[in-house]
Coordinates of C-alpha atoms and ligand atoms in Angstrom, one line a residue:
M272 CA 0.0 -0.2 0.0
A273 CA 1.4 3.5 -0.5
P274 CA 1.9 5.9 2.2
M275 CA -0.4 8.8 1.5
G276 CA 0.9 12.1 1.6
D277 CA 4.8 11.2 1.7
G278 CA 5.6 14.4 -0.2
R279 CA 7.0 12.1 -2.6
F280 CA 4.0 13.4 -5.0
D281 CA 2.0 16.5 -5.4
F282 CA -0.9 14.2 -5.2
D283 CA -1.7 10.3 -4.3
L284 CA -4.3 10.1 -6.9
F285 CA -4.5 11.9 -10.0
T286 CA -7.6 10.9 -12.1
L287 CA -8.5 11.7 -15.5
G288 CA -12.2 12.4 -15.9
A289 CA -14.8 13.4 -13.8
G290 CA -18.2 11.5 -14.9
S291 CA -19.6 8.6 -12.8
G292 CA -16.5 6.3 -12.1
G293 CA -14.0 9.6 -11.5
V294 CA -15.9 11.1 -9.6
A295 CA -17.1 8.5 -7.3
S296 CA -12.8 6.6 -7.1
S297 CA -11.8 10.8 -6.2
R298 CA -14.4 11.5 -3.8
R299 CA -14.2 7.8 -1.9
S300 CA -10.5 8.6 -2.0
G301 CA -10.5 11.9 -0.3
A302 CA -12.7 10.8 1.9
Y303 CA -10.1 8.0 3.1
G304 CA -7.7 11.0 3.4
A305 CA -5.7 11.0 0.0
R306 CA -4.9 14.1 -1.7
V307 CA -6.7 13.6 -5.2
A308 CA -7.0 15.8 -7.9
I309 CA -9.1 15.4 -10.5
C310 CA -8.8 16.9 -14.2
E311 CA -11.9 17.3 -17.2
D312 CA -11.8 18.9 -20.4
S313 CA -16.1 19.0 -20.8
R314 CA -18.5 19.6 -17.4
V315 CA -18.4 17.9 -14.3
G316 CA -20.9 14.8 -14.4
G317 CA -20.0 13.1 -18.0
T318 CA -21.7 11.1 -20.0
C319 CA -24.3 9.9 -17.8
V320 CA -25.4 13.1 -16.2
I321 CA -24.7 15.7 -19.1
R322 CA -25.4 13.9 -21.9
G323 CA -27.0 10.4 -21.2
C324 CA -28.7 8.9 -18.9
V325 CA -30.4 11.5 -16.9
P326 CA -30.7 14.3 -19.6
K327 CA -32.6 11.1 -21.5
K328 CA -34.7 10.1 -18.8
I329 CA -35.6 13.7 -18.5
L330 CA -37.3 13.3 -22.4
V331 CA -38.8 9.7 -21.8
Y332 CA -41.1 11.2 -19.0
G333 CA -41.8 14.7 -21.3
S334 CA -42.3 12.6 -23.8
H335 CA -44.3 9.9 -22.0
F336 CA -47.3 12.0 -21.4
A337 CA -48.4 11.6 -24.6
H338 CA -50.0 8.5 -23.7
D339 CA -51.6 9.3 -20.4
F340 CA -53.3 12.7 -22.5
S341 CA -54.9 9.5 -25.2
D342 CA -55.7 6.9 -22.0
A343 CA -57.1 9.2 -19.7
P344 CA -60.4 9.6 -21.7
A345 CA -61.3 5.9 -21.1
F346 CA -61.1 6.1 -17.4
G347 CA -63.9 9.5 -17.9
W348 CA -61.3 12.2 -18.4
T349 CA -62.5 15.0 -21.1
Q350 CA -59.9 15.1 -23.6
A351 CA -58.3 18.4 -22.8
E352 CA -56.2 19.9 -25.6
H353 CA -52.4 19.3 -25.3
S354 CA -49.2 20.2 -27.0
L355 CA -46.0 19.5 -26.6
D356 CA -43.5 22.8 -26.4
W357 CA -40.0 20.9 -27.5
A358 CA -38.3 23.8 -26.2
T359 CA -39.6 23.7 -23.0
L360 CA -39.0 20.9 -22.0
I361 CA -35.4 20.7 -23.1
Q362 CA -34.7 23.9 -21.3
A363 CA -36.4 22.0 -18.1
K364 CA -33.8 19.1 -18.6
N365 CA -30.8 21.8 -18.9
R366 CA -32.2 23.5 -15.6
E367 CA -31.7 19.9 -14.6
I368 CA -28.4 19.2 -15.7
D369 CA -27.1 22.5 -14.6
R370 CA -27.9 21.8 -10.9
L371 CA -26.6 18.1 -11.3
N372 CA -23.0 20.1 -12.6
G373 CA -23.2 21.9 -9.4
V374 CA -23.8 19.1 -6.8
Y375 CA -20.7 17.2 -8.2
L376 CA -18.5 20.0 -8.3
R377 CA -19.7 21.0 -4.8
L378 CA -19.3 17.5 -3.7
L379 CA -15.6 17.2 -5.5
R380 CA -14.9 20.3 -3.4
D381 CA -16.6 18.9 0.0
S382 CA -14.4 15.5 -0.6
G383 CA -11.3 18.1 -0.8
V384 CA -10.7 17.0 -4.2
T385 CA -8.6 19.4 -6.5
L386 CA -10.4 19.9 -10.2
I387 CA -8.2 20.9 -12.8
E388 CA -10.0 21.7 -16.0
G389 CA -8.1 20.9 -18.8
R390 CA -7.4 17.4 -21.2
G391 CA -5.0 15.5 -19.1
K392 CA -2.1 13.4 -20.3
I393 CA -0.5 11.0 -19.2
V394 CA 3.7 11.8 -19.6
D395 CA 5.1 8.9 -17.3
P396 CA 3.7 6.6 -14.9
H397 CA 3.3 9.0 -11.6
T398 CA 3.2 12.3 -14.2
V399 CA -0.2 13.9 -15.9
E400 CA -0.1 17.0 -18.3
V401 CA -3.1 19.1 -18.2
A402 CA -2.5 22.3 -19.7
G403 CA 1.0 22.6 -19.7
K404 CA 1.2 22.1 -16.5
R405 CA 3.1 18.5 -15.0
Y406 CA 1.4 17.0 -12.0
T407 CA 3.0 14.4 -10.5
A408 CA 0.8 11.5 -8.1
E409 CA 1.7 7.9 -6.4
H410 CA -1.5 6.5 -8.8
I411 CA -3.4 7.6 -11.8
L412 CA -7.0 6.9 -12.7
V413 CA -7.8 6.9 -16.2
A414 CA -11.9 7.2 -16.1
T415 CA -12.3 8.8 -19.3
G416 CA -15.3 7.6 -20.6
G417 CA -16.5 6.8 -23.9
R418 CA -18.2 8.5 -27.2
P419 CA -20.8 8.0 -29.8
Q420 CA -19.6 6.5 -32.6
K421 CA -20.5 6.3 -36.6
P422 CA -20.7 4.4 -39.4
P423 CA -18.4 4.9 -41.8
I424 CA -20.8 5.5 -45.0
V425 CA -20.6 8.5 -47.4
G426 CA -22.5 11.3 -45.3
A427 CA -22.3 10.0 -42.0
D428 CA -21.2 13.4 -41.2
L429 CA -25.1 14.7 -42.0
G430 CA -25.9 12.6 -39.2
I431 CA -26.2 13.3 -35.6
T432 CA -25.6 11.1 -32.3
S433 CA -27.4 10.5 -28.5
N434 CA -25.0 13.8 -28.3
E435 CA -27.0 16.6 -30.3
A436 CA -30.2 14.3 -30.1
L437 CA -30.8 15.7 -26.1
D438 CA -30.3 19.3 -27.7
L439 CA -32.5 19.5 -31.1
P440 CA -33.9 23.2 -31.2
K441 CA -37.4 21.8 -32.4
L442 CA -38.8 18.4 -32.5
P443 CA -37.9 16.9 -36.1
K444 CA -41.2 15.8 -37.7
H445 CA -39.3 12.7 -39.7
V446 CA -36.3 11.3 -37.8
V447 CA -34.2 8.0 -39.4
V448 CA -32.7 5.6 -36.3
V449 CA -30.0 3.9 -37.3
G450 CA -29.3 1.0 -34.8
G451 CA -31.6 -0.8 -32.6
G452 CA -29.4 -0.8 -29.7
Y453 CA -30.2 0.3 -26.5
I454 CA -29.6 4.0 -27.9
G455 CA -31.8 3.4 -30.6
V456 CA -35.1 2.0 -29.1
E457 CA -35.0 4.8 -26.4
F458 CA -34.3 7.7 -28.6
A459 CA -36.8 6.2 -30.9
G460 CA -39.7 5.9 -28.4
I461 CA -39.1 9.8 -27.3
F462 CA -39.7 11.4 -30.7
R463 CA -42.2 9.1 -31.5
A464 CA -44.5 9.8 -28.1
A465 CA -43.1 13.2 -29.2
G466 CA -45.3 13.3 -32.2
A467 CA -42.4 12.1 -35.0
K468 CA -42.5 9.7 -37.1
V469 CA -40.1 7.7 -36.8
T470 CA -38.3 5.0 -39.3
M471 CA -35.6 2.5 -37.9
L472 CA -33.0 0.6 -39.4
I473 CA -31.8 -2.5 -37.9
R474 CA -29.4 -5.3 -40.0
G475 CA -31.4 -8.0 -37.9
D476 CA -34.6 -9.2 -37.4
T477 CA -35.5 -7.8 -33.8
V478 CA -33.9 -4.7 -31.8
L479 CA -31.7 -5.1 -28.3
R480 CA -28.8 -7.9 -29.9
G481 CA -27.4 -9.5 -26.7
F482 CA -30.8 -9.3 -24.7
D483 CA -33.0 -12.8 -24.0
A484 CA -34.6 -13.4 -27.7
D485 CA -38.4 -13.7 -25.9
I486 CA -37.7 -10.1 -24.6
R487 CA -36.4 -8.6 -28.3
A488 CA -39.3 -10.6 -29.7
A489 CA -41.6 -8.7 -27.5
L490 CA -40.2 -5.1 -27.7
T491 CA -39.9 -5.1 -31.2
S492 CA -43.5 -5.6 -31.9
E493 CA -44.6 -2.9 -28.8
L494 CA -42.4 -0.6 -31.0
R495 CA -44.1 -1.5 -33.9
K496 CA -47.7 -1.4 -31.9
S497 CA -46.9 2.6 -31.3
G498 CA -46.2 3.1 -34.5
I499 CA -41.9 3.0 -35.1
D500 CA -41.3 1.8 -38.6
V501 CA -38.9 -0.8 -37.8
R502 CA -37.1 -2.2 -40.8
C503 CA -35.2 -5.1 -40.3
E504 CA -31.9 -6.3 -42.2
T505 CA -31.4 -2.5 -43.7
F506 CA -28.5 -1.5 -44.3
V507 CA -27.7 2.2 -44.7
A508 CA -25.7 3.0 -48.3
D509 CA -25.0 6.5 -47.8
V510 CA -26.6 10.3 -46.1
E511 CA -27.1 12.8 -48.5
R512 CA -28.4 16.3 -47.7
R513 CA -32.0 17.5 -49.3
G514 CA -32.5 21.3 -48.3
D515 CA -33.0 21.6 -44.7
G516 CA -33.0 17.4 -44.7
R517 CA -31.6 14.6 -44.9
S518 CA -32.1 11.7 -47.6
V519 CA -30.9 8.0 -46.6
L520 CA -30.2 5.2 -49.2
T521 CA -30.5 1.7 -48.1
Q522 CA -28.0 -1.0 -49.5
S523 CA -31.6 -2.5 -51.4
G524 CA -32.5 0.8 -53.1
E525 CA -35.0 2.5 -51.0
T526 CA -34.8 5.9 -50.2
I527 CA -36.1 7.6 -47.0
E528 CA -36.8 12.0 -46.4
C529 CA -35.8 12.5 -43.1
D530 CA -35.2 16.1 -40.8
V531 CA -32.7 14.2 -38.9
V532 CA -31.1 10.5 -38.6
L533 CA -29.4 10.0 -35.7
F534 CA -26.7 6.9 -35.6
A535 CA -27.4 5.1 -32.2
T536 CA -24.6 2.4 -33.7
G537 CA -23.1 1.9 -30.6
R538 CA -20.1 3.9 -28.5
V539 CA -16.0 3.9 -29.0
P540 CA -13.9 4.2 -25.0
N541 CA -11.8 7.3 -24.9
T542 CA -8.5 6.4 -24.8
E543 CA -6.7 8.4 -27.7
N544 CA -3.9 11.3 -26.9
L545 CA -4.3 10.3 -23.4
G546 CA -0.4 9.3 -23.8
L547 CA -1.6 5.0 -22.6
E548 CA 0.4 3.8 -25.3
E549 CA 3.7 5.7 -24.6
V550 CA 4.0 4.6 -21.4
G551 CA 2.7 1.3 -21.9
V552 CA -0.5 1.2 -21.2
S553 CA -2.2 -2.6 -23.1
I554 CA -5.1 -1.7 -25.1
D555 CA -7.5 -3.9 -26.5
K556 CA -8.8 -4.8 -29.7
N557 CA -11.9 -2.7 -29.4
R558 CA -9.3 0.4 -28.2
A559 CA -10.4 -0.3 -24.7
I560 CA -8.1 -0.1 -21.5
A561 CA -7.0 -3.5 -20.7
V562 CA -7.7 -4.0 -16.7
D563 CA -7.5 -7.3 -13.8
A564 CA -10.1 -7.7 -11.5
Y565 CA -9.1 -4.2 -9.4
S566 CA -9.1 -2.3 -12.0
R567 CA -5.1 -1.9 -12.6
T568 CA -3.7 -1.4 -15.8
N569 CA 0.0 -3.7 -16.7
V570 CA 1.4 -0.7 -15.6
S571 CA 1.4 -1.1 -11.8
S572 CA 0.0 2.5 -11.1
I573 CA -2.0 3.2 -13.9
F574 CA -5.1 2.4 -12.9
A575 CA -8.8 2.9 -15.2
V576 CA -12.7 2.5 -14.3
G577 CA -15.5 3.1 -16.9
D578 CA -16.6 2.8 -20.2
C579 CA -12.9 3.1 -21.0
T580 CA -12.2 -0.1 -19.9
N581 CA -15.5 -1.1 -21.7
R582 CA -16.5 -4.0 -19.8
I583 CA -19.9 -3.4 -18.6
N584 CA -20.7 0.1 -19.6
L585 CA -23.0 1.2 -17.3
T586 CA -23.2 4.1 -14.8
P587 CA -23.9 1.5 -11.4
V588 CA -20.8 -0.3 -12.9
A589 CA -18.6 2.1 -13.1
I590 CA -19.0 3.9 -9.8
A591 CA -18.8 0.5 -8.4
E592 CA -15.4 -0.4 -10.1
G593 CA -13.7 3.5 -9.3
R594 CA -14.9 3.1 -5.8
A595 CA -13.2 -0.3 -5.7
V596 CA -10.2 1.5 -6.6
A597 CA -10.5 3.5 -3.6
E598 CA -10.7 0.6 -1.3
T599 CA -7.6 -0.6 -2.8
L600 CA -5.4 2.1 -2.7
F601 CA -6.4 3.8 0.4
R602 CA -8.1 1.8 2.6
N603 CA -6.1 -1.6 2.5
S604 CA -8.5 -3.9 1.4
P605 CA -7.9 -4.9 -2.1
T606 CA -11.3 -5.2 -3.5
A607 CA -12.6 -6.7 -6.8
I608 CA -16.0 -6.2 -8.6
D609 CA -18.3 -8.9 -9.0
H610 CA -19.6 -8.4 -12.8
E611 CA -21.9 -10.8 -12.6
G612 CA -26.2 -10.5 -12.4
V613 CA -25.5 -7.3 -13.1
P614 CA -29.6 -5.3 -13.8
S615 CA -29.5 -3.4 -16.7
A616 CA -32.9 -1.6 -17.5
V617 CA -33.5 0.1 -21.3
F618 CA -35.8 3.2 -21.2
S619 CA -38.0 2.5 -24.2
Q620 CA -41.3 2.9 -24.4
P621 CA -42.7 0.6 -23.1
P622 CA -39.4 -0.3 -21.1
V623 CA -37.2 -3.5 -20.8
A624 CA -35.3 -5.0 -17.5
T625 CA -33.3 -8.0 -17.1
V626 CA -31.0 -9.6 -14.5
G627 CA -28.9 -12.7 -15.1
L628 CA -28.5 -15.0 -18.0
S629 CA -30.9 -14.8 -21.2
E630 CA -31.9 -18.3 -22.0
E631 CA -29.7 -18.9 -24.8
R632 CA -27.2 -18.5 -22.6
A633 CA -28.4 -20.4 -19.8
R634 CA -29.1 -23.4 -21.9
R635 CA -25.2 -23.1 -23.3
E636 CA -23.8 -22.3 -19.4
H637 CA -26.1 -24.4 -17.3
G638 CA -27.5 -27.0 -19.6
D639 CA -31.3 -27.9 -18.6
L640 CA -33.8 -25.4 -17.9
D641 CA -37.4 -24.9 -17.0
V642 CA -38.5 -21.3 -18.5
Y643 CA -41.8 -19.9 -17.2
V644 CA -43.1 -16.9 -19.7
T645 CA -46.5 -14.8 -19.9
N646 CA -47.9 -12.1 -21.8
F647 CA -50.6 -10.1 -20.6
R648 CA -52.5 -7.1 -21.3
P649 CA -51.8 -5.1 -18.0
L650 CA -55.3 -4.0 -16.4
K651 CA -54.6 -0.5 -17.3
H652 CA -55.3 -1.1 -20.6
T653 CA -57.9 -3.3 -20.4
I654 CA -60.1 -0.2 -19.5
T655 CA -57.7 2.5 -22.1
G656 CA -58.0 -0.7 -24.9
R657 CA -54.3 0.2 -25.7
E658 CA -53.2 -2.4 -27.3
E659 CA -49.6 -2.8 -24.9
R660 CA -49.2 -5.8 -23.6
T661 CA -46.9 -7.1 -20.6
M662 CA -44.4 -9.9 -21.0
M663 CA -41.9 -11.2 -17.9
K664 CA -40.0 -14.4 -18.8
L665 CA -38.1 -16.9 -15.2
V666 CA -35.2 -18.8 -16.7
V667 CA -34.8 -20.8 -13.9
A668 CA -31.7 -24.4 -14.1
R669 CA -33.3 -27.2 -13.7
E670 CA -31.6 -29.4 -11.4
S671 CA -30.8 -26.9 -8.8
R672 CA -33.9 -24.9 -9.1
R673 CA -32.0 -21.6 -9.2
V674 CA -33.3 -18.5 -10.8
L675 CA -30.4 -17.3 -13.5
G676 CA -32.4 -14.4 -15.6
V677 CA -35.6 -12.5 -14.4
H678 CA -36.0 -10.4 -17.5
M679 CA -39.6 -8.1 -18.6
V680 CA -41.0 -5.5 -21.2
G681 CA -43.6 -3.7 -20.0
A682 CA -44.8 -0.5 -17.5
D683 CA -42.1 -0.1 -14.7
A684 CA -39.8 -2.9 -15.5
P685 CA -36.7 -1.4 -14.7
E686 CA -38.3 -0.3 -10.7
I687 CA -39.9 -4.3 -10.8
V688 CA -36.6 -5.8 -11.4
Q689 CA -34.2 -4.1 -9.2
G690 CA -35.5 -6.3 -6.0
F691 CA -35.2 -9.2 -8.0
A692 CA -31.3 -8.6 -8.8
V693 CA -31.2 -8.5 -5.1
A694 CA -33.1 -12.2 -4.8
L695 CA -30.6 -13.4 -7.7
K696 CA -27.8 -12.4 -6.1
C697 CA -28.7 -14.4 -3.0
G698 CA -29.6 -17.2 -5.4
A699 CA -32.8 -17.5 -4.7
T700 CA -34.8 -20.7 -6.3
K701 CA -37.9 -21.2 -7.6
E702 CA -39.5 -22.4 -5.3
Q703 CA -38.5 -19.8 -3.2
F704 CA -39.9 -17.5 -5.6
D705 CA -43.1 -19.5 -5.3
K706 CA -43.0 -19.5 -1.5
T707 CA -43.1 -15.6 -1.7
V708 CA -46.4 -13.9 -1.4
G709 CA -47.5 -11.5 -4.5
I710 CA -48.2 -7.7 -4.1
H711 CA -51.7 -7.7 -5.6
P712 CA -53.1 -5.7 -8.1
S713 CA -49.6 -5.6 -9.8
A714 CA -47.4 -6.7 -12.6
A715 CA -45.1 -7.6 -10.6
E716 CA -46.7 -9.9 -8.7
E717 CA -46.4 -12.2 -12.0
F718 CA -43.1 -13.4 -11.1
V719 CA -43.9 -14.8 -8.1
T720 CA -47.2 -16.6 -9.6
M721 CA -46.1 -18.2 -12.8
R722 CA -47.1 -22.2 -12.7
D723 CA -46.8 -23.4 -16.0
K724 CA -43.4 -24.6 -17.1
R725 CA -42.9 -23.6 -21.0
P726 CA -42.6 -26.7 -23.2
D727 CA -39.5 -27.9 -23.5
A728 CA -39.7 -28.4 -27.3
V729 CA -40.1 -24.5 -27.9
H730 CA -36.7 -22.8 -27.3
G731 CA -37.1 -18.6 -27.0
V732 CA -38.4 -17.1 -30.3
G733 CA -36.7 -14.6 -32.8
A734 CA -32.7 -14.4 -33.3
P735 CA -30.3 -16.1 -30.7
G736 CA -29.1 -14.0 -28.4
A737 CA -25.2 -14.0 -26.5
R738 CA -25.6 -11.7 -23.5
Ligands
LIG298 P1 -25.0 -1.0 -28.8 O1 -23.7 -2.4 -29.0 O2 -26.5 -1.3 -27.5 O3 -25.9 -1.0 -30.1 C1 -25.7 -1.0 -31.2 C2 -26.5 -1.2 -32.3 O4 -25.8 -0.4 -33.3 C3 -27.0 -2.4 -32.8 O5 -28.3 -2.5 -32.9 C4 -26.0 -2.7 -33.8 O6 -26.8 -3.7 -34.8 C5 -25.8 -0.9 -34.6 N1 -24.6 -1.3 -35.1 C6 -23.8 -0.8 -35.3 N2 -23.0 -0.7 -35.9 C7 -23.5 -0.9 -37.2 C8 -23.2 -0.1 -38.3 N3 -22.1 0.0 -38.9 N4 -24.5 0.0 -38.9 C9 -25.8 -0.6 -38.3 N5 -25.8 -0.7 -37.6 C10 -25.3 -0.7 -36.7 O7 -25.0 0.4 -28.4 P2 -25.7 1.7 -28.4 O8 -24.9 3.3 -28.9 O9 -27.1 1.5 -28.3 O10 -25.2 2.3 -27.1 C11 -24.4 2.1 -25.9 C12 -23.8 1.3 -24.7 O11 -24.3 2.6 -23.7 C13 -24.6 0.1 -24.6 O12 -24.3 -1.2 -24.5 C14 -25.2 0.2 -23.2 O13 -23.6 -0.2 -22.5 C15 -25.0 2.5 -22.8 N6 -26.2 2.5 -22.3 C16 -27.0 1.8 -21.4 C17 -28.3 2.6 -21.4 C18 -29.5 2.2 -20.5 O14 -28.7 1.4 -19.1 N7 -30.5 1.9 -20.0 C19 -28.4 3.5 -22.2 C20 -27.7 3.7 -23.3 C21 -26.3 3.4 -23.7 P3 -26.2 -5.1 -34.7 O15 -26.9 -5.6 -32.9 O16 -26.6 -5.3 -36.0 O17 -24.9 -5.2 -34.2

């Protein structure tokens, strides 16, 4: 363990990047008495707070009112005039981002962390340069995140990414979304609910590659029911300008005229121009920083956490990895992160949430399974007549009876699945689920009342997933 504050270095820890992982690690290290500096060349808060999870969720809330307005008359409400002022929604979102940015700045200050504005570059295993000034540190933590990537096609520069999609000055009339991952389905839902026409171009048969096949099929169907034109096996050839709008040409020769093309085609780690290769830090073929279970790189004084390591690219994972580094370095408690059983949610409309293994992966890793699936129209929509359905699935190891996967598409799925993630962490069996009393009437109770196994011959639907 490093002696803290022995004066050999300016700082005990120097962190590059003030996003979720970098801030969490720096604050925790500061709380343990370490002298910490953090540098950032954009706004403190990182992707999640400034241009990701938080602003996205505000737009999901804002746009989803459209569903409530159209459902309300069935419950007796008089249909009132309603329209969305997009600029007001964006302003409300920006105010909250500004507030959170201020909170992050305060929290760093209160933890005694020195904030240095500018882009950091590692000069040697104990030195970082920011804006022409050099700082030495016993340990360096790289937490520089990732960024959206566009495919290498002609006219890609005419499309936007999620960064710009969060700040469009007005609601487009027609958006073409390229890609059907987390970001693609979330933004398709926002724009559709807000009133835009949405065309989604995906390479496979269903959205959300990597998720359970039944979930993928169910969400693809729900997106279509909500009015999103999901076009499968469709590859973009190029994008051209058409006045103020855009024209998308597919490889099969179709053209689609629209206002905005959103590329939601994955993200890449921010690992360039940081001096990593020069000091000998290993970078993998996906441009991610290679680390061990303690987030240590092959250069022993340099650690890395979060999306720049491309392990599980989720904010809570980056935070856990960052805090673990603080435990390892400054509390004499080497801490590895358990990347198993991490729940995740997709804030599509309706949302998806999942924890554990897809049926396909569980079958590969655990052999015989019992699978329980339910698909129903939620009580609310028996009144409204809305066609939206909820789908829930349990994947159970036949021999041990352990529940290996919990999956859901439907209202409140993220709120419901979080609790079941605890049960899976505890190794809950199907019988323990069955012994649990449900909360009635709720959708969640279905997870503890599913009795009928799906016949063995049926192995999911849709394309095989790889999660
Ligand atoms: P994903 O990796 O989830 O999805 C990328 C999508 O783009 C896939 O549909 C993929 O198709 C498609 N694609 C990739 N390359 C091309 C190409 N050249 N041409 C056409 N289509 C292409 O990436 P996202 O950008 O949606 O999100 C990045 C990550 O950010 C997520 O994996 C997740 O870790 C995180 N995230 C998490 C959120 C949450 O927790 N709610 C929200 C947003 C992001 P194919 O399937 O055929 O490969």
